[in-house]
Amino acid sequence: MTHLWVRAEQRPNEERVGLTPEGAKALIAAGIRVTVEESSVRAIPLQGYIDAGCDIAPENSWPQAPEDAIIFGLKELPEDGTPLPHRHIMFGHAFKGQHSGKALLERFKAGGGTLYDLEYLVDETGRRVAAFGYWAGYAGAAVTLKAWAAQQRGEICGPVGVYGGRDALLAELGGELDALNMGRPTAIVIGALGRVGTGAADLCEAMGVQVTKWDMAETAGGGPFPQILDHDLFLNCIFARPGTPVFVSREALAAERRLTAIGDVACDPDSDYNPVPVYDRATTWDAPVLRVAETPVLDVMAIDNLPSMLPVESSEDYAAQLLPSLQALTDLESGVWGRAKATFLEHLPE
């Protein structure tokens, strides 16, 4: 019997989950055994999984799971160097030259396990079957606006946290912008036709921010793009890959510009394909921005788990998208899972 083991997330500020109780019930009805770990932080209560008929395991007990179990989580595992013998479904961030990703692949090689990277679960046309993109864009635009508002107060953006829902986020951010008693900034979104860009643009428009929307057509000629510097905010919402042009180069730091805040929602600072090479590391919930220039200021927001700010909405949305693929876990050698395994084997160190 196919056995899906939903692990607790161990990263700080991570309350999301990729399977809802309703989804678990559907998997069990399809003949898949579902084990869910207890979690002290998961936004969706454990009782729903109990009622759905799931087996319950202690928090963070997945290393002792049966070897045939498929371990399902979202964010990274503890970087303890231990070999990984299981099959894992998660965001590995391992296939674009990331340094931590190389170490992760070495662990899979040592243990004989397999990584089915959620970022590379694609249909036959190459389109991702599920993504947190909309809520990443939504939350990323919100934090970038908070960074801009802090600049107007002569400050740098302070810590951010989890919101009970979208309405709470909008109410707080709207009040912060209104308290400035000045006009709204302008923003440019690159990747505006995708899920990430749509979420970013929707947040901006909800806050009364004028948005310039660019996508592949506008960037086909290759960058950098001086037009970006004519906006107050730049929101990068594209999936970096070979051939992606540089949008804002390091030369922009000393150039005449209106731009003072970049929201790099895609957040690939250590990738070889980073289109915003003005910074070199992700930012955090405690320190949401990195100041990369002073005259005028330029802050970069690059938090890599943005949807966690709205964990219930983002979990429910993502889980609904992913469920049809999870129902196909009984056949890991073809379809979406076969393609994901082939991608893993292509990148596995020799």
mmCIF file of C-alpha atoms in Angstrom:
data_model
loop_
_atom_site.group_PDB
_atom_site.id
_atom_site.type_symbol
_atom_site.label_atom_id
_atom_site.label_comp_id
_atom_site.label_asym_id
_atom_site.label_seq_id
_atom_site.Cartn_x
_atom_site.Cartn_y
_atom_site.Cartn_z
ATOM 1 C CA MET A 1 0.000 0.000 0.000
ATOM 2 C CA THR A 2 1.268 3.473 -0.868
ATOM 3 C CA HIS A 3 2.069 5.301 2.373
ATOM 4 C CA LEU A 4 2.248 9.116 2.530
ATOM 5 C CA TRP A 5 3.865 10.518 5.678
ATOM 6 C CA VAL A 6 3.130 14.233 6.258
ATOM 7 C CA ARG A 7 5.947 15.582 8.403
ATOM 8 C CA ALA A 8 5.859 18.583 10.719
ATOM 9 C CA GLU A 9 7.709 21.631 9.445
ATOM 10 C CA GLN A 10 10.849 22.463 11.404
ATOM 11 C CA ARG A 11 11.685 25.864 9.982
ATOM 12 C CA PRO A 12 10.837 28.924 12.126
ATOM 13 C CA ASN A 13 7.711 30.822 11.037
ATOM 14 C CA GLU A 14 6.511 27.930 8.889
ATOM 15 C CA GLU A 15 2.890 27.023 9.621
ATOM 16 C CA ARG A 16 1.810 25.789 6.186
ATOM 17 C CA VAL A 17 0.977 22.252 5.142
ATOM 18 C CA GLY A 18 0.538 20.716 1.700
ATOM 19 C CA LEU A 19 -2.412 18.457 2.549
ATOM 20 C CA THR A 20 -5.684 19.456 4.199
ATOM 21 C CA PRO A 21 -7.903 17.058 6.172
ATOM 22 C CA GLU A 22 -10.312 16.981 3.219
ATOM 23 C CA GLY A 23 -7.462 16.004 0.922
ATOM 24 C CA ALA A 24 -6.277 13.346 3.345
ATOM 25 C CA LYS A 25 -9.752 11.852 3.422
ATOM 26 C CA ALA A 26 -9.751 11.674 -0.386
ATOM 27 C CA LEU A 27 -6.363 9.928 -0.422
ATOM 28 C CA ILE A 28 -7.476 7.376 2.155
ATOM 29 C CA ALA A 29 -10.596 6.699 0.091
ATOM 30 C CA ALA A 30 -8.293 6.051 -2.879
ATOM 31 C CA GLY A 31 -6.425 3.374 -0.928
ATOM 32 C CA ILE A 32 -3.427 5.467 0.190
ATOM 33 C CA ARG A 33 -2.343 5.244 3.817
ATOM 34 C CA VAL A 34 -1.786 8.694 5.343
ATOM 35 C CA THR A 35 0.263 9.385 8.454
ATOM 36 C CA VAL A 36 0.345 12.942 9.812
ATOM 37 C CA GLU A 37 2.849 14.074 12.397
ATOM 38 C CA GLU A 38 1.781 16.130 15.354
ATOM 39 C CA SER A 39 2.895 19.740 15.011
ATOM 40 C CA SER A 40 3.162 22.567 17.486
ATOM 41 C CA VAL A 41 2.872 25.199 14.735
ATOM 42 C CA ARG A 42 0.725 23.877 11.856
ATOM 43 C CA ALA A 43 -2.033 26.357 10.977
ATOM 44 C CA ILE A 44 -4.576 23.585 10.335
ATOM 45 C CA PRO A 45 -5.447 21.731 13.581
ATOM 46 C CA LEU A 46 -4.581 18.050 13.992
ATOM 47 C CA GLN A 47 -8.144 17.044 14.888
ATOM 48 C CA GLY A 48 -9.253 17.401 11.283
ATOM 49 C CA TYR A 49 -6.707 14.784 10.215
ATOM 50 C CA ILE A 50 -7.771 12.481 13.038
ATOM 51 C CA ASP A 51 -11.392 12.789 11.922
ATOM 52 C CA ALA A 52 -10.333 12.041 8.332
ATOM 53 C CA GLY A 53 -8.877 8.686 9.417
ATOM 54 C CA CYS A 54 -5.149 9.490 9.315
ATOM 55 C CA ASP A 55 -2.590 7.718 11.466
ATOM 56 C CA ILE A 56 -0.881 10.151 13.842
ATOM 57 C CA ALA A 57 2.853 10.128 14.593
ATOM 58 C CA PRO A 58 5.013 12.186 16.983
ATOM 59 C CA GLU A 59 6.403 15.483 15.757
ATOM 60 C CA ASN A 60 9.618 15.178 13.726
ATOM 61 C CA SER A 61 9.612 11.373 13.845
ATOM 62 C CA TRP A 62 9.900 10.999 10.057
ATOM 63 C CA PRO A 63 13.526 9.719 10.156
ATOM 64 C CA GLN A 64 12.135 6.577 11.842
ATOM 65 C CA ALA A 65 9.278 6.166 9.342
ATOM 66 C CA PRO A 66 9.093 2.852 7.444
ATOM 67 C CA GLU A 67 11.506 2.890 4.522
ATOM 68 C CA ASP A 68 8.678 2.535 2.011
ATOM 69 C CA ALA A 69 6.926 5.674 3.305
ATOM 70 C CA ILE A 70 6.956 8.766 1.114
ATOM 71 C CA ILE A 71 7.877 11.739 3.334
ATOM 72 C CA PHE A 72 5.933 14.885 2.428
ATOM 73 C CA GLY A 73 6.858 18.328 3.690
ATOM 74 C CA LEU A 74 7.274 21.797 2.274
ATOM 75 C CA LYS A 75 10.434 23.537 3.411
ATOM 76 C CA GLU A 76 13.953 22.258 3.944
ATOM 77 C CA LEU A 77 15.104 19.534 6.286
ATOM 78 C CA PRO A 78 17.539 20.193 9.157
ATOM 79 C CA GLU A 79 21.028 20.532 7.662
ATOM 80 C CA ASP A 80 22.615 17.820 9.774
ATOM 81 C CA GLY A 81 24.352 15.964 6.954
ATOM 82 C CA THR A 82 22.603 12.650 7.616
ATOM 83 C CA PRO A 83 21.986 10.313 4.652
ATOM 84 C CA LEU A 84 18.412 10.311 3.316
ATOM 85 C CA PRO A 85 17.087 6.829 2.485
ATOM 86 C CA HIS A 86 13.420 7.773 2.024
ATOM 87 C CA ARG A 87 11.583 9.198 -0.927
ATOM 88 C CA HIS A 88 10.860 12.866 -0.125
ATOM 89 C CA ILE A 89 8.385 15.330 -1.578
ATOM 90 C CA MET A 90 9.411 18.915 -0.731
ATOM 91 C CA PHE A 91 10.934 22.124 -2.033
ATOM 92 C CA GLY A 92 14.577 21.099 -2.253
ATOM 93 C CA HIS A 93 16.010 24.237 -3.920
ATOM 94 C CA ALA A 94 18.691 21.958 -5.295
ATOM 95 C CA PHE A 95 18.622 22.089 -9.091
ATOM 96 C CA LYS A 96 19.763 25.622 -9.904
ATOM 97 C CA GLY A 97 23.274 25.617 -8.498
ATOM 98 C CA GLN A 98 22.346 26.556 -4.921
ATOM 99 C CA HIS A 99 25.145 25.683 -2.494
ATOM 100 C CA SER A 100 22.841 24.193 0.158
ATOM 101 C CA GLY A 101 21.093 22.235 -2.581
ATOM 102 C CA LYS A 102 24.307 20.507 -3.578
ATOM 103 C CA ALA A 103 24.757 19.326 -0.003
ATOM 104 C CA LEU A 104 21.164 18.050 0.030
ATOM 105 C CA LEU A 105 21.720 16.027 -3.133
ATOM 106 C CA GLU A 106 24.823 14.494 -1.601
ATOM 107 C CA ARG A 107 22.672 13.329 1.325
ATOM 108 C CA PHE A 108 20.218 11.674 -1.052
ATOM 109 C CA LYS A 109 23.079 10.016 -2.882
ATOM 110 C CA ALA A 110 24.516 8.717 0.398
ATOM 111 C CA GLY A 111 21.192 7.334 1.612
ATOM 112 C CA GLY A 112 19.794 6.070 -1.663
ATOM 113 C CA GLY A 113 16.628 8.137 -1.390
ATOM 114 C CA THR A 114 14.838 10.198 -4.015
ATOM 115 C CA LEU A 115 13.774 13.863 -4.100
ATOM 116 C CA TYR A 116 10.517 14.710 -5.837
ATOM 117 C CA ASP A 117 10.956 18.465 -5.858
ATOM 118 C CA LEU A 118 7.643 20.329 -5.620
ATOM 119 C CA GLU A 119 9.040 23.118 -7.778
ATOM 120 C CA TYR A 120 9.559 20.606 -10.594
ATOM 121 C CA LEU A 121 6.239 18.768 -10.525
ATOM 122 C CA VAL A 122 5.070 19.585 -14.046
ATOM 123 C CA ASP A 123 2.471 18.371 -16.512
ATOM 124 C CA GLU A 124 3.249 17.134 -20.000
ATOM 125 C CA THR A 125 3.543 20.731 -21.263
ATOM 126 C CA GLY A 126 6.095 21.661 -18.590
ATOM 127 C CA ARG A 127 3.672 23.746 -16.519
ATOM 128 C CA ARG A 128 3.834 23.361 -12.744
ATOM 129 C CA VAL A 129 0.872 21.454 -11.354
ATOM 130 C CA ALA A 130 0.810 23.381 -8.072
ATOM 131 C CA ALA A 131 2.410 26.535 -6.742
ATOM 132 C CA PHE A 132 2.190 28.868 -3.766
ATOM 133 C CA GLY A 133 2.851 31.653 -6.228
ATOM 134 C CA TYR A 134 -0.235 33.800 -5.768
ATOM 135 C CA TRP A 135 0.177 34.170 -2.017
ATOM 136 C CA ALA A 136 3.945 34.569 -2.317
ATOM 137 C CA GLY A 137 3.363 37.517 -4.629
ATOM 138 C CA TYR A 138 0.627 38.910 -2.406
ATOM 139 C CA ALA A 139 2.691 38.769 0.787
ATOM 140 C CA GLY A 140 5.895 39.847 -0.983
ATOM 141 C CA ALA A 141 4.255 42.979 -2.313
ATOM 142 C CA ALA A 142 2.914 43.720 1.164
ATOM 143 C CA VAL A 143 6.344 43.479 2.809
ATOM 144 C CA THR A 144 7.924 45.562 0.033
ATOM 145 C CA LEU A 145 5.296 48.246 0.605
ATOM 146 C CA LYS A 146 6.059 48.090 4.326
ATOM 147 C CA ALA A 147 9.732 48.619 3.451
ATOM 148 C CA TRP A 148 8.845 51.683 1.366
ATOM 149 C CA ALA A 149 6.653 53.063 4.154
ATOM 150 C CA ALA A 150 9.478 52.631 6.651
ATOM 151 C CA GLN A 151 11.791 54.575 4.330
ATOM 152 C CA GLN A 152 9.349 57.493 4.324
ATOM 153 C CA ARG A 153 9.625 57.537 8.115
ATOM 154 C CA GLY A 154 13.425 57.518 7.902
ATOM 155 C CA GLU A 155 13.548 53.925 9.121
ATOM 156 C CA ILE A 156 14.293 50.430 7.860
ATOM 157 C CA CYS A 157 11.557 47.823 7.774
ATOM 158 C CA GLY A 158 11.072 46.037 11.074
ATOM 159 C CA PRO A 159 10.102 42.409 11.748
ATOM 160 C CA VAL A 160 7.051 40.833 10.097
ATOM 161 C CA GLY A 161 4.932 37.917 11.247
ATOM 162 C CA VAL A 162 1.959 35.674 10.596
ATOM 163 C CA TYR A 163 -1.470 37.164 9.878
ATOM 164 C CA GLY A 164 -4.778 35.582 10.781
ATOM 165 C CA GLY A 165 -5.980 36.191 7.249
ATOM 166 C CA ARG A 166 -5.884 38.473 4.237
ATOM 167 C CA ASP A 167 -8.259 41.032 5.770
ATOM 168 C CA ALA A 168 -6.003 41.484 8.783
ATOM 169 C CA LEU A 169 -2.994 42.068 6.515
ATOM 170 C CA LEU A 170 -4.831 44.606 4.374
ATOM 171 C CA ALA A 171 -6.147 46.494 7.402
ATOM 172 C CA GLU A 172 -2.704 46.794 9.001
ATOM 173 C CA LEU A 173 -0.906 47.759 5.794
ATOM 174 C CA GLY A 174 -3.566 50.240 4.755
ATOM 175 C CA GLY A 175 -3.354 51.943 8.132
ATOM 176 C CA GLU A 176 0.434 52.143 7.872
ATOM 177 C CA LEU A 177 0.271 53.760 4.429
ATOM 178 C CA ASP A 178 -2.534 56.150 5.405
ATOM 179 C CA ALA A 179 -0.533 57.311 8.432
ATOM 180 C CA LEU A 180 2.154 58.661 6.091
ATOM 181 C CA ASN A 181 -0.349 61.254 4.855
ATOM 182 C CA MET A 182 1.173 61.227 1.367
ATOM 183 C CA GLY A 183 0.495 59.756 -2.069
ATOM 184 C CA ARG A 184 0.940 56.102 -2.844
ATOM 185 C CA PRO A 185 4.132 54.897 -4.571
ATOM 186 C CA THR A 186 4.311 53.431 -8.071
ATOM 187 C CA ALA A 187 5.309 49.831 -8.754
ATOM 188 C CA ILE A 188 6.446 47.683 -11.657
ATOM 189 C CA VAL A 189 5.776 43.941 -11.626
ATOM 190 C CA ILE A 190 7.780 41.636 -13.908
ATOM 191 C CA GLY A 191 6.053 38.315 -14.411
ATOM 192 C CA ALA A 192 2.677 39.986 -14.131
ATOM 193 C CA LEU A 193 0.817 37.324 -16.128
ATOM 194 C CA GLY A 194 1.860 34.497 -13.798
ATOM 195 C CA ARG A 195 0.440 33.458 -10.455
ATOM 196 C CA VAL A 196 3.144 35.246 -8.448
ATOM 197 C CA GLY A 197 2.791 38.459 -10.418
ATOM 198 C CA THR A 198 -0.994 38.356 -10.232
ATOM 199 C CA GLY A 199 -0.833 38.126 -6.452
ATOM 200 C CA ALA A 200 1.664 40.997 -6.263
ATOM 201 C CA ALA A 201 -0.409 43.198 -8.566
ATOM 202 C CA ASP A 202 -3.624 42.399 -6.674
ATOM 203 C CA LEU A 203 -2.078 43.480 -3.366
ATOM 204 C CA CYS A 204 -0.753 46.698 -4.889
ATOM 205 C CA GLU A 205 -4.092 47.528 -6.458
ATOM 206 C CA ALA A 206 -5.902 46.801 -3.185
ATOM 207 C CA MET A 207 -3.619 49.421 -1.585
ATOM 208 C CA GLY A 208 -4.195 52.000 -4.334
ATOM 209 C CA VAL A 209 -0.711 51.580 -5.814
ATOM 210 C CA GLN A 210 -0.377 52.249 -9.554
ATOM 211 C CA VAL A 211 1.126 49.156 -11.194
ATOM 212 C CA THR A 212 3.054 48.764 -14.449
ATOM 213 C CA LYS A 213 2.688 45.145 -15.558
ATOM 214 C CA TRP A 214 5.449 43.491 -17.580
ATOM 215 C CA ASP A 215 5.858 39.919 -18.699
ATOM 216 C CA MET A 216 7.836 37.974 -21.311
ATOM 217 C CA ALA A 217 6.995 40.284 -24.200
ATOM 218 C CA GLU A 218 8.430 43.334 -22.453
ATOM 219 C CA THR A 219 11.631 41.568 -21.372
ATOM 220 C CA ALA A 220 12.315 39.566 -24.544
ATOM 221 C CA GLY A 221 15.001 42.000 -25.721
ATOM 222 C CA GLY A 222 17.232 41.361 -22.718
ATOM 223 C CA GLY A 223 18.115 43.635 -19.824
ATOM 224 C CA PRO A 224 18.994 45.495 -17.740
ATOM 225 C CA PHE A 225 15.902 47.715 -17.980
ATOM 226 C CA PRO A 226 16.279 51.396 -17.035
ATOM 227 C CA GLN A 227 12.478 51.727 -16.935
ATOM 228 C CA ILE A 228 12.485 49.810 -13.651
ATOM 229 C CA LEU A 229 14.478 52.612 -12.042
ATOM 230 C CA ASP A 230 11.651 55.071 -12.800
ATOM 231 C CA HIS A 231 9.314 53.342 -10.320
ATOM 232 C CA ASP A 232 9.344 53.440 -6.517
ATOM 233 C CA LEU A 233 8.980 49.678 -6.180
ATOM 234 C CA PHE A 234 10.102 46.751 -8.331
ATOM 235 C CA LEU A 235 8.556 43.323 -7.749
ATOM 236 C CA ASN A 236 10.408 40.434 -9.396
ATOM 237 C CA CYS A 237 7.946 37.587 -9.872
ATOM 238 C CA ILE A 238 9.593 35.374 -12.493
ATOM 239 C CA PHE A 239 10.944 31.832 -12.268
ATOM 240 C CA ALA A 240 14.678 32.217 -12.941
ATOM 241 C CA ARG A 241 16.187 29.840 -15.475
ATOM 242 C CA PRO A 242 19.022 29.776 -18.012
ATOM 243 C CA GLY A 243 18.652 32.721 -20.351
ATOM 244 C CA THR A 244 16.750 34.931 -17.910
ATOM 245 C CA PRO A 245 18.037 38.489 -18.430
ATOM 246 C CA VAL A 246 19.393 40.674 -15.660
ATOM 247 C CA PHE A 247 16.622 43.096 -14.684
ATOM 248 C CA VAL A 248 18.536 45.378 -12.292
ATOM 249 C CA SER A 249 22.339 45.288 -12.422
ATOM 250 C CA ARG A 250 24.799 46.362 -9.750
ATOM 251 C CA GLU A 251 25.462 49.508 -11.758
ATOM 252 C CA ALA A 252 21.949 50.630 -10.836
ATOM 253 C CA LEU A 253 23.043 51.127 -7.227
ATOM 254 C CA ALA A 254 24.956 54.260 -8.226
ATOM 255 C CA ALA A 255 22.610 55.357 -11.030
ATOM 256 C CA GLU A 256 20.058 58.137 -10.861
ATOM 257 C CA ARG A 257 16.830 56.420 -9.907
ATOM 258 C CA ARG A 258 13.456 56.730 -8.274
ATOM 259 C CA LEU A 259 13.577 53.071 -7.232
ATOM 260 C CA THR A 260 14.093 52.562 -3.489
ATOM 261 C CA ALA A 261 12.578 49.129 -2.780
ATOM 262 C CA ILE A 262 12.896 45.793 -4.571
ATOM 263 C CA GLY A 263 10.725 42.837 -3.686
ATOM 264 C CA ASP A 264 12.520 39.775 -5.064
ATOM 265 C CA VAL A 265 9.660 37.366 -4.562
ATOM 266 C CA ALA A 266 11.390 34.696 -6.679
ATOM 267 C CA CYS A 267 14.331 34.905 -4.242
ATOM 268 C CA ASP A 268 17.252 33.128 -5.906
ATOM 269 C CA PRO A 269 20.234 35.120 -4.555
ATOM 270 C CA ASP A 270 22.680 32.230 -4.763
ATOM 271 C CA SER A 271 21.484 30.946 -8.127
ATOM 272 C CA ASP A 272 23.584 31.302 -11.253
ATOM 273 C CA TYR A 273 20.484 32.786 -12.928
ATOM 274 C CA ASN A 274 19.597 35.499 -10.381
ATOM 275 C CA PRO A 275 18.111 38.400 -12.407
ATOM 276 C CA VAL A 276 18.540 40.865 -9.509
ATOM 277 C CA PRO A 277 22.259 40.534 -8.651
ATOM 278 C CA VAL A 278 22.361 43.553 -6.347
ATOM 279 C CA TYR A 279 22.248 41.406 -3.203
ATOM 280 C CA ASP A 280 23.709 38.093 -2.103
ATOM 281 C CA ARG A 281 21.486 36.495 0.535
ATOM 282 C CA ALA A 282 17.885 35.928 1.479
ATOM 283 C CA THR A 283 16.294 38.125 4.116
ATOM 284 C CA THR A 284 14.339 36.972 7.156
ATOM 285 C CA TRP A 285 11.152 37.659 9.058
ATOM 286 C CA ASP A 286 13.176 39.398 11.777
ATOM 287 C CA ALA A 287 15.159 41.462 9.232
ATOM 288 C CA PRO A 288 12.902 41.609 6.139
ATOM 289 C CA VAL A 289 15.131 43.816 3.985
ATOM 290 C CA LEU A 290 18.769 44.201 3.106
ATOM 291 C CA ARG A 291 19.934 47.779 2.481
ATOM 292 C CA VAL A 292 22.198 47.683 -0.571
ATOM 293 C CA ALA A 293 22.558 51.435 -1.251
ATOM 294 C CA GLU A 294 22.337 54.640 0.772
ATOM 295 C CA THR A 295 22.106 57.614 -1.619
ATOM 296 C CA PRO A 296 19.288 57.226 -2.326
ATOM 297 C CA VAL A 297 18.466 54.204 -0.228
ATOM 298 C CA LEU A 298 17.652 50.887 -1.868
ATOM 299 C CA ASP A 299 16.253 48.029 0.177
ATOM 300 C CA VAL A 300 15.798 44.473 -1.093
ATOM 301 C CA MET A 301 13.102 42.200 0.348
ATOM 302 C CA ALA A 302 13.946 38.538 -0.345
ATOM 303 C CA ILE A 303 12.112 36.359 2.165
ATOM 304 C CA ASP A 304 11.921 32.814 0.820
ATOM 305 C CA ASN A 305 8.804 31.585 2.628
ATOM 306 C CA LEU A 306 6.448 34.492 2.060
ATOM 307 C CA PRO A 307 3.195 32.484 1.814
ATOM 308 C CA SER A 308 3.702 31.517 5.460
ATOM 309 C CA MET A 309 2.522 35.005 6.391
ATOM 310 C CA LEU A 310 -0.958 33.815 5.345
ATOM 311 C CA PRO A 311 -0.694 30.115 6.211
ATOM 312 C CA VAL A 312 -4.341 29.086 6.087
ATOM 313 C CA GLU A 313 -5.178 30.674 2.720
ATOM 314 C CA SER A 314 -1.930 29.537 1.134
ATOM 315 C CA SER A 315 -2.191 25.966 2.484
ATOM 316 C CA GLU A 316 -5.767 25.507 1.315
ATOM 317 C CA ASP A 317 -5.010 26.927 -2.134
ATOM 318 C CA TYR A 318 -1.861 24.882 -2.670
ATOM 319 C CA ALA A 319 -3.280 21.645 -1.291
ATOM 320 C CA ALA A 320 -6.250 21.853 -3.664
ATOM 321 C CA GLN A 321 -3.905 22.273 -6.635
ATOM 322 C CA LEU A 322 -1.645 19.403 -5.562
ATOM 323 C CA LEU A 323 -4.286 16.854 -4.569
ATOM 324 C CA PRO A 324 -4.823 15.298 -8.041
ATOM 325 C CA SER A 325 -1.097 14.578 -8.247
ATOM 326 C CA LEU A 326 -1.032 13.082 -4.751
ATOM 327 C CA GLN A 327 -3.878 10.798 -5.782
ATOM 328 C CA ALA A 328 -1.526 9.478 -8.489
ATOM 329 C CA LEU A 329 1.209 8.502 -5.982
ATOM 330 C CA THR A 330 0.384 4.843 -6.597
ATOM 331 C CA ASP A 331 2.409 5.177 -9.828
ATOM 332 C CA LEU A 332 5.699 6.949 -9.190
ATOM 333 C CA GLU A 333 7.327 5.908 -12.459
ATOM 334 C CA SER A 334 5.183 7.853 -14.924
ATOM 335 C CA GLY A 335 3.357 11.144 -15.291
ATOM 336 C CA VAL A 336 4.188 14.009 -12.986
ATOM 337 C CA TRP A 337 6.148 11.809 -10.555
ATOM 338 C CA GLY A 338 8.144 10.104 -13.273
ATOM 339 C CA ARG A 339 9.161 13.484 -14.681
ATOM 340 C CA ALA A 340 10.154 14.718 -11.206
ATOM 341 C CA LYS A 341 12.288 11.634 -10.616
ATOM 342 C CA ALA A 342 14.011 12.093 -13.976
ATOM 343 C CA THR A 343 14.860 15.688 -13.030
ATOM 344 C CA PHE A 344 16.330 14.476 -9.733
ATOM 345 C CA LEU A 345 18.439 11.808 -11.425
ATOM 346 C CA GLU A 346 19.673 14.364 -13.946
ATOM 347 C CA HIS A 347 21.051 16.539 -11.139
ATOM 348 C CA LEU A 348 22.238 13.814 -8.770
ATOM 349 C CA PRO A 349 26.028 14.102 -8.257
ATOM 350 C CA GLU A 350 28.076 11.441 -9.984
#
